[in-house]
mmCIF file of C-alpha atoms and ligand atoms in Angstrom:
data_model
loop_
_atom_site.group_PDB
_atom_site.id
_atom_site.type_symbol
_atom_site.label_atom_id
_atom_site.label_comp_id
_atom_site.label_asym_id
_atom_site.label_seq_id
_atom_site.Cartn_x
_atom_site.Cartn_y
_atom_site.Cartn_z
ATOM 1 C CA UNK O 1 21.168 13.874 -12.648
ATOM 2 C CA UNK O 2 17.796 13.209 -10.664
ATOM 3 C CA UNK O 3 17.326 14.037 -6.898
ATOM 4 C CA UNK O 4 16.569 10.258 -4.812
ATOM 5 C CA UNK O 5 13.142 10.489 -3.265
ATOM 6 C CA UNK O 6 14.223 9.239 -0.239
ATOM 7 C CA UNK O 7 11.308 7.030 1.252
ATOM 8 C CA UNK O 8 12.908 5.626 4.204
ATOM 9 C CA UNK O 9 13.010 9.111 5.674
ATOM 10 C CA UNK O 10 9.946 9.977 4.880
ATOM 11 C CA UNK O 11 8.810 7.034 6.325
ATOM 12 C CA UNK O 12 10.387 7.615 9.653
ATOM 13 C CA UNK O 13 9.209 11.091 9.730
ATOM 14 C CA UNK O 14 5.197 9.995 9.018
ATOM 15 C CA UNK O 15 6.261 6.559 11.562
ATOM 16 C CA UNK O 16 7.388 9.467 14.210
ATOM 17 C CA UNK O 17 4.161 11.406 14.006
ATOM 18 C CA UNK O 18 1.974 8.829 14.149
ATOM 19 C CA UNK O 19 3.520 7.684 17.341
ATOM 20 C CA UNK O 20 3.150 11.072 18.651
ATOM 21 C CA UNK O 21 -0.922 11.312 17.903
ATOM 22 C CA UNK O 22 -0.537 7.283 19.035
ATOM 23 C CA UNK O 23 0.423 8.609 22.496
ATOM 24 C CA UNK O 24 -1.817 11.537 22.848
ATOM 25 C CA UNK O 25 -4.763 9.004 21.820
ATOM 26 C CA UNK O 26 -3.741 6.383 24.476
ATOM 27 C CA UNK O 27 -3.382 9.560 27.420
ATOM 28 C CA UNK O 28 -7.116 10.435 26.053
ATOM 29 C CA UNK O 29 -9.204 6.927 25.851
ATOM 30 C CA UNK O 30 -7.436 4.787 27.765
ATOM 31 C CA UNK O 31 -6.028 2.502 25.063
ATOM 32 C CA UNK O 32 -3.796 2.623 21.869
ATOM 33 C CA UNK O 33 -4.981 2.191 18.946
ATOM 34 C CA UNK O 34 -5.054 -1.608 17.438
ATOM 35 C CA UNK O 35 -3.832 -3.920 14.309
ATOM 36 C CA UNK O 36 -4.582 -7.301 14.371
ATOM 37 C CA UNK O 37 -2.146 -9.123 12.534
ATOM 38 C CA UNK O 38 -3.172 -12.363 10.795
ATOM 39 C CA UNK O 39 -0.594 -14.911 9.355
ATOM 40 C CA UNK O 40 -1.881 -18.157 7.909
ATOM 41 C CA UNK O 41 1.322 -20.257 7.887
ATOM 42 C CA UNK O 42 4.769 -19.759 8.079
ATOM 43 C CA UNK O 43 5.522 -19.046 4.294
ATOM 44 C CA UNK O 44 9.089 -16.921 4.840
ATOM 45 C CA UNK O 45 8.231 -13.911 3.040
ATOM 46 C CA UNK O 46 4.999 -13.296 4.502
ATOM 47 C CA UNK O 47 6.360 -14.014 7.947
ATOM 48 C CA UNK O 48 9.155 -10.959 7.461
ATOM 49 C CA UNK O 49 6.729 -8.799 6.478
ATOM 50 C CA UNK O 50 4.479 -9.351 9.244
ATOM 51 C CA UNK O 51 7.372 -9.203 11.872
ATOM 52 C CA UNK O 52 8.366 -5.823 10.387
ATOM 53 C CA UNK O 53 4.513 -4.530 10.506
ATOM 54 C CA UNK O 54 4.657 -5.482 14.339
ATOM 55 C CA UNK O 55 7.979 -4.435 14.594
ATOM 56 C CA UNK O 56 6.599 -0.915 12.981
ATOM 57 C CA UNK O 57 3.859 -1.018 15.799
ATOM 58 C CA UNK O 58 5.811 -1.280 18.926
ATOM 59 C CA UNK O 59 7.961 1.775 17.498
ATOM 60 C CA UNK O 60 4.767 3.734 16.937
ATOM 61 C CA UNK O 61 2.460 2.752 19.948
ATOM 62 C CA UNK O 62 0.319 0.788 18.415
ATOM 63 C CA UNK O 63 -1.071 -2.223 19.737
ATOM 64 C CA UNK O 64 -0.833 -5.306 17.346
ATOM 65 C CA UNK O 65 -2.708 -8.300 18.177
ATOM 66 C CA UNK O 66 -0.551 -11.718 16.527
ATOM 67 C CA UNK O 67 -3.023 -14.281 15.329
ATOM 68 C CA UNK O 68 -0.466 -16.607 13.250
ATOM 69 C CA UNK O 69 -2.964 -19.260 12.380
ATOM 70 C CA UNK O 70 -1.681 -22.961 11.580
ATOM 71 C CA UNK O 71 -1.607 -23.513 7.289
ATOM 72 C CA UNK O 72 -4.790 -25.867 7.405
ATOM 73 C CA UNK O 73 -6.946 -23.881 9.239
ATOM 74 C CA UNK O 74 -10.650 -24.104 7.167
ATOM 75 C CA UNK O 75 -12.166 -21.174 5.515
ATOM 76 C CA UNK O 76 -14.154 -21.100 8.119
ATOM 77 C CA UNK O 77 -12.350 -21.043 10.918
ATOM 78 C CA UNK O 78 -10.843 -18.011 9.539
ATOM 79 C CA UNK O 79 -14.370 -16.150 9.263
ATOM 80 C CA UNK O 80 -14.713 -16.752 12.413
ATOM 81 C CA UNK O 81 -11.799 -15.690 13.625
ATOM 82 C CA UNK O 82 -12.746 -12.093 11.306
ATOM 83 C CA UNK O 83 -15.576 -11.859 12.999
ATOM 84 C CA UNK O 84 -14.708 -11.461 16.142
ATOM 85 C CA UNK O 85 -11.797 -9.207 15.532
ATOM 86 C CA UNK O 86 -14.575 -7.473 13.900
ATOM 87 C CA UNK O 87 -16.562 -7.365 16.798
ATOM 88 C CA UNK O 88 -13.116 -6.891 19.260
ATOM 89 C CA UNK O 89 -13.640 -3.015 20.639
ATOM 90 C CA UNK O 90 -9.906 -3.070 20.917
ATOM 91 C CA UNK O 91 -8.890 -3.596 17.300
ATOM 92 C CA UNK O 92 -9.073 -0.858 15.005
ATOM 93 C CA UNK O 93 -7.318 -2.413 11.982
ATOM 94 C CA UNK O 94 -7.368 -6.358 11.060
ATOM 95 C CA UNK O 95 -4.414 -7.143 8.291
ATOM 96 C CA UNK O 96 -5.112 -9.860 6.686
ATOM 97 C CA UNK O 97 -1.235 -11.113 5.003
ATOM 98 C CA UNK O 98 -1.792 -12.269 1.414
ATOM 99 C CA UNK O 99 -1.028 -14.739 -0.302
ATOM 100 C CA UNK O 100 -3.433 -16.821 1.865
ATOM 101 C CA UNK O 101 -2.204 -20.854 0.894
ATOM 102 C CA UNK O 102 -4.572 -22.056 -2.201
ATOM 103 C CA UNK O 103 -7.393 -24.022 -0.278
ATOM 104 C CA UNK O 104 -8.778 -20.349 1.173
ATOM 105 C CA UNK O 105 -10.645 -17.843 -0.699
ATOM 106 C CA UNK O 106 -8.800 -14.712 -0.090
ATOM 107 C CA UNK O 107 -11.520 -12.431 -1.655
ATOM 108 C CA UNK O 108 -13.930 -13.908 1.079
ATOM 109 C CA UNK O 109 -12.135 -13.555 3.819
ATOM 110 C CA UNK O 110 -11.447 -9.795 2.860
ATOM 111 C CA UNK O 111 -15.065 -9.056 1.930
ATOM 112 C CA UNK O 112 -15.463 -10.152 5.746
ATOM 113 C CA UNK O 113 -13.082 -7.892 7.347
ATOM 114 C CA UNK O 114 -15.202 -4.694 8.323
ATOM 115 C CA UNK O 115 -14.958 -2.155 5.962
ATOM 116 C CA UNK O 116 -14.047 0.390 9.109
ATOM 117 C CA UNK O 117 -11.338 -1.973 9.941
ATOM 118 C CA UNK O 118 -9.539 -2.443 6.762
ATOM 119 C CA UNK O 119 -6.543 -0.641 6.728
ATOM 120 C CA UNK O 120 -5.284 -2.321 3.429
ATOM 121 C CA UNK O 121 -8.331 -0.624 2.047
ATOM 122 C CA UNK O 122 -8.589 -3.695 0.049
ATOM 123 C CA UNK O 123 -12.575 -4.091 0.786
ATOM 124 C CA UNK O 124 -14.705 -2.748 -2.064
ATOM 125 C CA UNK O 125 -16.638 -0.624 -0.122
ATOM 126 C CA UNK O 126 -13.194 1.250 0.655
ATOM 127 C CA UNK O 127 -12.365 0.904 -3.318
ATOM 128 C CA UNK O 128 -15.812 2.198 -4.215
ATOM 129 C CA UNK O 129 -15.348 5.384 -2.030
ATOM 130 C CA UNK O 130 -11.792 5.728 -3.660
ATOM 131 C CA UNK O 131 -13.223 5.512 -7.200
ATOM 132 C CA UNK O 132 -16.171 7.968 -6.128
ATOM 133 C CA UNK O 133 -14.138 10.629 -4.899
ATOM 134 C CA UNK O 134 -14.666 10.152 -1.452
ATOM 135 C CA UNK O 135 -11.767 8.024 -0.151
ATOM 136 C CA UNK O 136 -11.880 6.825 3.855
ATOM 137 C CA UNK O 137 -9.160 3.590 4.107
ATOM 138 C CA UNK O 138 -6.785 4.043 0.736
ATOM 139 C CA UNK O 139 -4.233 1.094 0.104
ATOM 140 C CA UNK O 140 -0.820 1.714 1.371
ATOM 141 C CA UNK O 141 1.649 1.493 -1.665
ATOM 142 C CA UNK O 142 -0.828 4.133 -3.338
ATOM 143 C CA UNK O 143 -1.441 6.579 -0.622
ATOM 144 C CA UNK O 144 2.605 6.304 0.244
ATOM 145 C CA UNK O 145 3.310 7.361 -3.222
ATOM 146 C CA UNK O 146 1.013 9.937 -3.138
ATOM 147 C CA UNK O 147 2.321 11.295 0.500
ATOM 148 C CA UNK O 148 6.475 11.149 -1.520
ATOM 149 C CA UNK O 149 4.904 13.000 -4.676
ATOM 150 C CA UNK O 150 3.555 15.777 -1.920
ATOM 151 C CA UNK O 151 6.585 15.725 0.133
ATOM 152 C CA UNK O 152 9.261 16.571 -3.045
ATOM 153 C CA UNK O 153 6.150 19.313 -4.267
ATOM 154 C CA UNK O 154 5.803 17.726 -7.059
ATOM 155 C CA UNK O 155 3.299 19.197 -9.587
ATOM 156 C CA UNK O 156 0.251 16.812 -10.288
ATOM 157 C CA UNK O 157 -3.103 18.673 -11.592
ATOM 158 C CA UNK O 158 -3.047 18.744 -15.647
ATOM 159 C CA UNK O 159 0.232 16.315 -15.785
ATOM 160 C CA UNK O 160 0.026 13.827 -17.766
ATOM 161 C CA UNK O 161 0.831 10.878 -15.868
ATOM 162 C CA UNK O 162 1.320 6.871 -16.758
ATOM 163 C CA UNK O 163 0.993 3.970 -14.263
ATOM 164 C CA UNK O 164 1.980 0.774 -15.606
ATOM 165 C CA UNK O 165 0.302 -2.171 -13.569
ATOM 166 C CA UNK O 166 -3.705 -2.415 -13.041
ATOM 167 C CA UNK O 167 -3.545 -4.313 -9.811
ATOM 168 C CA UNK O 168 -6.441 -3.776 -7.515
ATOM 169 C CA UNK O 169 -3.853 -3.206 -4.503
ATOM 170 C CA UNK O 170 -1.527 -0.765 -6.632
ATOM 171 C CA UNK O 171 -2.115 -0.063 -10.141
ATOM 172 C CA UNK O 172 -5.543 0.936 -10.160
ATOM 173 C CA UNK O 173 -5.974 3.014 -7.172
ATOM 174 C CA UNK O 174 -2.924 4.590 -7.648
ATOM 175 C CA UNK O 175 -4.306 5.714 -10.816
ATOM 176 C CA UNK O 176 -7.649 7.495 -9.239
ATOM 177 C CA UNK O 177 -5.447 8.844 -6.891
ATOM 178 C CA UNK O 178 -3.248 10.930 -9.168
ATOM 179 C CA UNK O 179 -6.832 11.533 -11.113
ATOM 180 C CA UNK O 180 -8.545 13.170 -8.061
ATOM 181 C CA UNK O 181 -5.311 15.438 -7.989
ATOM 182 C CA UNK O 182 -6.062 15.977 -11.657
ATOM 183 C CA UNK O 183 -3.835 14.433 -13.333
ATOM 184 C CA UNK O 184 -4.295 13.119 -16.786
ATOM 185 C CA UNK O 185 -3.585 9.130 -16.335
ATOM 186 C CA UNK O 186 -2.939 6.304 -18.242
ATOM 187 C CA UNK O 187 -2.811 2.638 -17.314
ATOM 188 C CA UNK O 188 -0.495 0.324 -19.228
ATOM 189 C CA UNK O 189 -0.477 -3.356 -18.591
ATOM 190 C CA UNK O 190 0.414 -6.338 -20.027
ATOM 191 C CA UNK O 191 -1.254 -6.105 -23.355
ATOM 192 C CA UNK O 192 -0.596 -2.553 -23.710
ATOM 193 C CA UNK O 193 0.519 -1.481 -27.467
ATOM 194 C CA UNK O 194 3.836 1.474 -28.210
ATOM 195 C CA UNK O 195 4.642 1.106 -23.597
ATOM 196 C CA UNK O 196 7.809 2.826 -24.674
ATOM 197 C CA UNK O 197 5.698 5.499 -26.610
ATOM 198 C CA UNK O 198 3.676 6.537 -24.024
ATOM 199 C CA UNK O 199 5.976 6.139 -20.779
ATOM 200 C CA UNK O 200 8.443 8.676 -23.171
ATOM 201 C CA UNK O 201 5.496 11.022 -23.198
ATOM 202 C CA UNK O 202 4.789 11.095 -19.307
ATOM 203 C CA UNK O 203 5.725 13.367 -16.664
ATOM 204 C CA UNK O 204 5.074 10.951 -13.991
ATOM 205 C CA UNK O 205 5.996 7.453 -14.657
ATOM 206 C CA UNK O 206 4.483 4.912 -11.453
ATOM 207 C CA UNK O 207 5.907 1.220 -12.480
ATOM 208 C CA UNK O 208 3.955 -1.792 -10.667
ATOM 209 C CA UNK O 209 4.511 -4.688 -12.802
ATOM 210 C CA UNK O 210 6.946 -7.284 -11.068
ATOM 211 C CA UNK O 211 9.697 -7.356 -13.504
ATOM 212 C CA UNK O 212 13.033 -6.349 -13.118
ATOM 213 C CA UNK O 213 13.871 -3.189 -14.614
ATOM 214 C CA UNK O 214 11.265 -3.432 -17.685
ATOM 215 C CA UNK O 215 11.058 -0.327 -18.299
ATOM 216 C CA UNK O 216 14.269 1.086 -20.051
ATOM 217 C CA UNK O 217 16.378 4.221 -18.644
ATOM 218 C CA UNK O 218 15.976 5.456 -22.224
ATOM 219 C CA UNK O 219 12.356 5.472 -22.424
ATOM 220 C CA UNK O 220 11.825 8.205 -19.459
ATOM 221 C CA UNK O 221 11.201 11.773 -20.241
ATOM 222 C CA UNK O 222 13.988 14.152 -19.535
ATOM 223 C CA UNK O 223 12.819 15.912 -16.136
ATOM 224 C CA UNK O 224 10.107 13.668 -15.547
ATOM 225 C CA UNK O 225 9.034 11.518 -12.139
ATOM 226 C CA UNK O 226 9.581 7.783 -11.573
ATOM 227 C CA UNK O 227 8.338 5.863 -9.332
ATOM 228 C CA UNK O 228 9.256 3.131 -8.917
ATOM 229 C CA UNK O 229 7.449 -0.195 -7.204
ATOM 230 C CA UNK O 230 8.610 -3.079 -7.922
ATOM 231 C CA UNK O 231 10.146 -5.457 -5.946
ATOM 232 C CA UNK O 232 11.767 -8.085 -7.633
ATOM 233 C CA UNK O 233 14.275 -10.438 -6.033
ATOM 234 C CA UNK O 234 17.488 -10.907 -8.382
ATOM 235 C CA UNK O 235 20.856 -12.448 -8.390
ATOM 236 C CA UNK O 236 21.883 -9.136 -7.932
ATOM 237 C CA UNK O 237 19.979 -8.096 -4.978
ATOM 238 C CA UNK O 238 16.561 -6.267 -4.970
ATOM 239 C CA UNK O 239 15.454 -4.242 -8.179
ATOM 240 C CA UNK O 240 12.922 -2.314 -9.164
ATOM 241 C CA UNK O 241 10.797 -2.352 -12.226
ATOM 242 C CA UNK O 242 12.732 0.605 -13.944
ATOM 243 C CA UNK O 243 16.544 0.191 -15.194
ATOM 244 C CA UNK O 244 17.694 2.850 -12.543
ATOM 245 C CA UNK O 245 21.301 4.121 -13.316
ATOM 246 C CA UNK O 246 19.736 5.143 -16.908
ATOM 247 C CA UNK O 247 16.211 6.556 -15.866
ATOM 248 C CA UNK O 248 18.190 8.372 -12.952
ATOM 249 C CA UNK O 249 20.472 10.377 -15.501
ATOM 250 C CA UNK O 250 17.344 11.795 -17.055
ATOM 251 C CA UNK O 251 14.175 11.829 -13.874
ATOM 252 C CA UNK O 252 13.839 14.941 -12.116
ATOM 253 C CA UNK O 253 13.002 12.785 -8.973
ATOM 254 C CA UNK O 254 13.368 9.102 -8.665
ATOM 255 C CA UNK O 255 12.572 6.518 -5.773
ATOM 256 C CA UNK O 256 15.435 4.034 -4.969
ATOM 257 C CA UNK O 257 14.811 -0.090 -4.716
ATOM 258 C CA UNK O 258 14.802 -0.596 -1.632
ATOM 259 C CA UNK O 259 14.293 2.737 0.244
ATOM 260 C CA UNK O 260 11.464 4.310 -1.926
ATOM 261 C CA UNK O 261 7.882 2.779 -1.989
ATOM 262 C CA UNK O 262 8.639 -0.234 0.394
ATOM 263 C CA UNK O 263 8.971 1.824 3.712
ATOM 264 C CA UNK O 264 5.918 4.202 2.407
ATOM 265 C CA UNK O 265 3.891 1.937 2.168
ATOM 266 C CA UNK O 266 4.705 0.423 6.299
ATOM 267 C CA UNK O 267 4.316 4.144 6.929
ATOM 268 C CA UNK O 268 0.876 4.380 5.693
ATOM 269 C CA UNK O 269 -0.117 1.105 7.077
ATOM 270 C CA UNK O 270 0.447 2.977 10.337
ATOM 271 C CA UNK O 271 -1.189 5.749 9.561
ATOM 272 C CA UNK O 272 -4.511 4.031 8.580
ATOM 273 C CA UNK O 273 -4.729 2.269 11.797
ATOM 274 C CA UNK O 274 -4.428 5.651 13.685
ATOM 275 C CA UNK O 275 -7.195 7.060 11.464
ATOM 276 C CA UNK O 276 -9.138 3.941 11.806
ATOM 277 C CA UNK O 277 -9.092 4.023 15.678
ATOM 278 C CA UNK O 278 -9.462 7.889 15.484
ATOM 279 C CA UNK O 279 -12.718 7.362 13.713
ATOM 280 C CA UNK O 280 -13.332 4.464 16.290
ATOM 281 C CA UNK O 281 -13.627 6.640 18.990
ATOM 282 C CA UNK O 282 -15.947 9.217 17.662
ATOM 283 C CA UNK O 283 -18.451 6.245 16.164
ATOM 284 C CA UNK O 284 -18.831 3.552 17.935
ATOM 285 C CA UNK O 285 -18.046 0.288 16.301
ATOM 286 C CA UNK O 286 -21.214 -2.244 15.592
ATOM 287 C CA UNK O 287 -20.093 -5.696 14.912
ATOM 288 C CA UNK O 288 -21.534 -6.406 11.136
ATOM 289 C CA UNK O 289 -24.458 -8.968 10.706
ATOM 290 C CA UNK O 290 -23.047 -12.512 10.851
HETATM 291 P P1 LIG B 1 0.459 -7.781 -10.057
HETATM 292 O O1 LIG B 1 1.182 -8.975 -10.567
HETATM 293 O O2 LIG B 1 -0.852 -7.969 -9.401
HETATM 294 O O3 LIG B 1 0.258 -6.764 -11.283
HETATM 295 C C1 LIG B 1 1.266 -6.531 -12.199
HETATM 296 C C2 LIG B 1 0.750 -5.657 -13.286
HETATM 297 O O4 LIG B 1 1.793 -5.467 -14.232
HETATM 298 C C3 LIG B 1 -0.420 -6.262 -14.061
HETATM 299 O O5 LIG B 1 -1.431 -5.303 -14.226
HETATM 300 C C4 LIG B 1 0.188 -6.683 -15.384
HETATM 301 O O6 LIG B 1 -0.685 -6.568 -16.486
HETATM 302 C C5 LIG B 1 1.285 -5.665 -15.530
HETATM 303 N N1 LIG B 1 2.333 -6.171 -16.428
HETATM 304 C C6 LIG B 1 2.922 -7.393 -16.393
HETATM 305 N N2 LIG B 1 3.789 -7.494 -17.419
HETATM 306 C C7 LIG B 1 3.735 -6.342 -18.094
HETATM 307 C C8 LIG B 1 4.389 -5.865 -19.251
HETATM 308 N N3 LIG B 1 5.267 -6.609 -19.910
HETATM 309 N N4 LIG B 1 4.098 -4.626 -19.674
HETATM 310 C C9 LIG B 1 3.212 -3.855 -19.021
HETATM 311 N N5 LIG B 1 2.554 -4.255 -17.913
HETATM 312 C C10 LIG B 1 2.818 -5.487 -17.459
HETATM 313 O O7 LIG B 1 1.482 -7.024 -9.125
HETATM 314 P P2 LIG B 1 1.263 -5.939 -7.957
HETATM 315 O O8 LIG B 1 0.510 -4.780 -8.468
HETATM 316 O O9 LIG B 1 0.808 -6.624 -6.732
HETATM 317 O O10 LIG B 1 2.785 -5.529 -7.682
HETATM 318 C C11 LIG B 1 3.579 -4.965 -8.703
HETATM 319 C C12 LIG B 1 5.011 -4.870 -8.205
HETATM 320 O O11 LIG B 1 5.045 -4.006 -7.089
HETATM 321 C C13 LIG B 1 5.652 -6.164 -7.716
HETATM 322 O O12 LIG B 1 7.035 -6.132 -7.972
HETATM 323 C C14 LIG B 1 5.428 -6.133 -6.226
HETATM 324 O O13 LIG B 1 6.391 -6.902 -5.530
HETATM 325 C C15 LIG B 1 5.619 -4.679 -5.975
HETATM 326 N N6 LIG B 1 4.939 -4.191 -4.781
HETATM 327 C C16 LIG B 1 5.679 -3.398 -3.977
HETATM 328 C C17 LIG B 1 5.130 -2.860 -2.855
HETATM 329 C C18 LIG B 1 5.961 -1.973 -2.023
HETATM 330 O O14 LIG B 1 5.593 -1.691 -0.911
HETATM 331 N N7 LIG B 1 7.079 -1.478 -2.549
HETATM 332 C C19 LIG B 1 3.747 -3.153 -2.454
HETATM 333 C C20 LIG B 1 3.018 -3.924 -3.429
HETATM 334 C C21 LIG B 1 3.619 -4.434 -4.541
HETATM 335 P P3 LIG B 1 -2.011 -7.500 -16.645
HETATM 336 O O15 LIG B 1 -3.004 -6.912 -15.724
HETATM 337 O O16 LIG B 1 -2.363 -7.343 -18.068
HETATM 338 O O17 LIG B 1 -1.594 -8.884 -16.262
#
C-alpha cells in the first residue's frame, strides 16, 4: 500500500510561508507584493479559479489587482491593458486566465506580459531559461510537483522517469525539470507506441493528459512514484489521469485527485509572485518598448 502525497498540506505549509516573507516585505518597502488578475469573461470555470487565486492572495498578503474584462473586449484593448500593468510599479505578477474566448490570440497577449512579471512562466523567455538550465519564473503545476517530490525525499538523479503529456504549461517543463535533477526522462504523448511498456519500466510516473484514469493501476511499477495531474470532471466526481485504487496498491507514493497537484500548483503561483516582487525591489522595473 502507497503513502498519499498529501498536496493540500503542503500547500498550506508553502501558502503559510509565503505570507510570512509577504509580511516582512510589506514592513520593509512599504507595499505587498502584487498579482494582477485578468479574467476575460465570465466563463464558470475560469471565474472559480480566479476567485480561489484571489482568495489565495488575501490569505497570503498579497495584493491582487481584479481586472475582469467584458468577453468582447479587442485584442487590443487587452495589450493595452498588459502594458500598463507592465509598466504599474505596484504589480509584480500579471495572470493572464486561459482559455482567452476564440476571437483573441492568447500567445500574443502572453508574449506581451513582461517576462519579469510572468508568474505562469508561460513567456518563452522564462521557457528558454528553463530549457537552458537557468530557470527564473517556472510554471506552477511543474515546480509544485517538483516542491511534493522534495518534500516526501524522493530520489530523482539517475531515475528513470516518464511524463506522459508534452504540454508547454505541464508536460514539457516538467520534463526539464526532473532532467536538471538528473533524471533520465521520457515523454509519452498521444502517438506514443508500447505507453504501458514504458510507464511499467518507470520509477516516476507524472500523468498530464486529460483523461480519466488512462493509465491502468496495473501498468505502474511496484514501489514506484505517481503523480498524478489530471483533472477530469466525471459522473463520478473529479479523477485523475491514473486508475487510483489499483496504482495505489503498488506506488510507493501517490498524489490524490483532488488534494495532490491542484493546491501545488495555487501554492507556487504564490510563491512566484513573492519572488517576482523580491526581484522587483532589488532591480528596478523598466516598462518594455511599446
Ligand atoms: P493538454 O491537452 O495540453 O495536453 C495533454 C497531453 O496529453 C498532450 O501532450 C497529448 O498528446 C497527451 N495525450 C492525450 N491523449 C493521450 C494518450 N492516449 N496517450 C498518451 N498521451 C496522450 O493538457 P494539459 O497539459 O494542459 O493538462 C493535462 C491535464 O492536467 C488535464 O487534465 C488538466 O486539467 C490537468 N491540469 C491540472 C493542473 C493542476 O493544477 N492539477 C494544472 C494544469 C493542468 P499530444 O501532444 O500528442 O496531443
Amino acid at each position: 500500500m502507497s503513502t498519499i502525497i498529501d498536496g493540500k498540506a503542503l500547500a498550506e505549509k508553502k501558502r503559510a510561508a509565503v505570507a510570512d516573507e509577504a509580511r516582512a516585505f510589506a514592513q520593509r518597502y512599504g507595499r505587498s507584493p502584487g498579482l494582477a488578475v485578468v479574467l476575460v469573461g465570465n466563463d464558470p470555470a475560469s471565474s472559480i479559479y480566479v476567485r480561489n487565486k484571489k482568495n489565495d492572495c488575501a490569505l497570503s498578503g498579497i495584493a491582487s489587482f481584479d481586472h475582469t474584462m467584458d468577453e468582447r473586449i479587442t485584442q487590443s484593448e487587452l495589450l493595452s491593458l498588459i502594458q500598463k500593468l507592465n509598466a504599474d510599479k505596484t504589480v509584480d505578477g500579471i495572470l493572464v486566465q486561459l482559455p482567452l474566448p476564440a476571437h483573441l490570440n492568447a500567445q500574443e497577449v502572453l508574449l506581451a506580459i513582461s517576462p519579469d512579471k510572468d508568474v505562469d512562466g508561460f513567456h518563452p523567455y522564462n521557457m528558454g531559461r528553463l530549457l537552458t538550465g537557468e530557470p527564473t519564473l517556472v510554471p506552477c503545476t511543474p515546480a509544485g510537483v517538483m516542491a511534493m517530490l522534495h518534500e516526501y525525499d524522493v530520489p530523482i538523479k539517475g531515475m528513470d522517469a516518464v511524463v506522459v503529456g508534452r504540454s508547454n504549461i505541464v508536460g514539457k517543463p516538467m520534463a526539464l525539470l526532473l532532467m536538471m535533477e538528473h533524471a533520465t526522462v521520457t515523454i509519452c504523448h498521444s502517438r506514443t507506441r508500447e505507453l504501458e511498456r514504458k510507464i511499467g519500466q518507470a520509477d516516476i510516473v507524472v500523468a498530464a493528459i486529460g483523461k480519466a484514469e488512462m493509465i491502468k493501476g496495473h501498468w505502474i511499477k511496484p514501489g514506484a512514484v505517481v503523480i498524478d495531474v489530471g483533472m477530469n470532471r466525471t459522473g463520478q466526481g473529479l479523477k485523475g489521469d491514473v486508475e487510483y485504487t489499483e496504482a495505489s496498491a503498488r506506488a510507493s507514493l501517490i498524489t490524490p485527485v483532488p488534494g495532490g497537484v491542484g493546491p501545488m500548483t495555487r501554492a507556487m503561483l504564490l510563491e512566484n509572485t513573492l519572488a517576482a516582487a523580491q526581484r522587483h525591489v532589488k532591480q528596478p522595473i523598466t516598462a518594455p518598448p511599446s
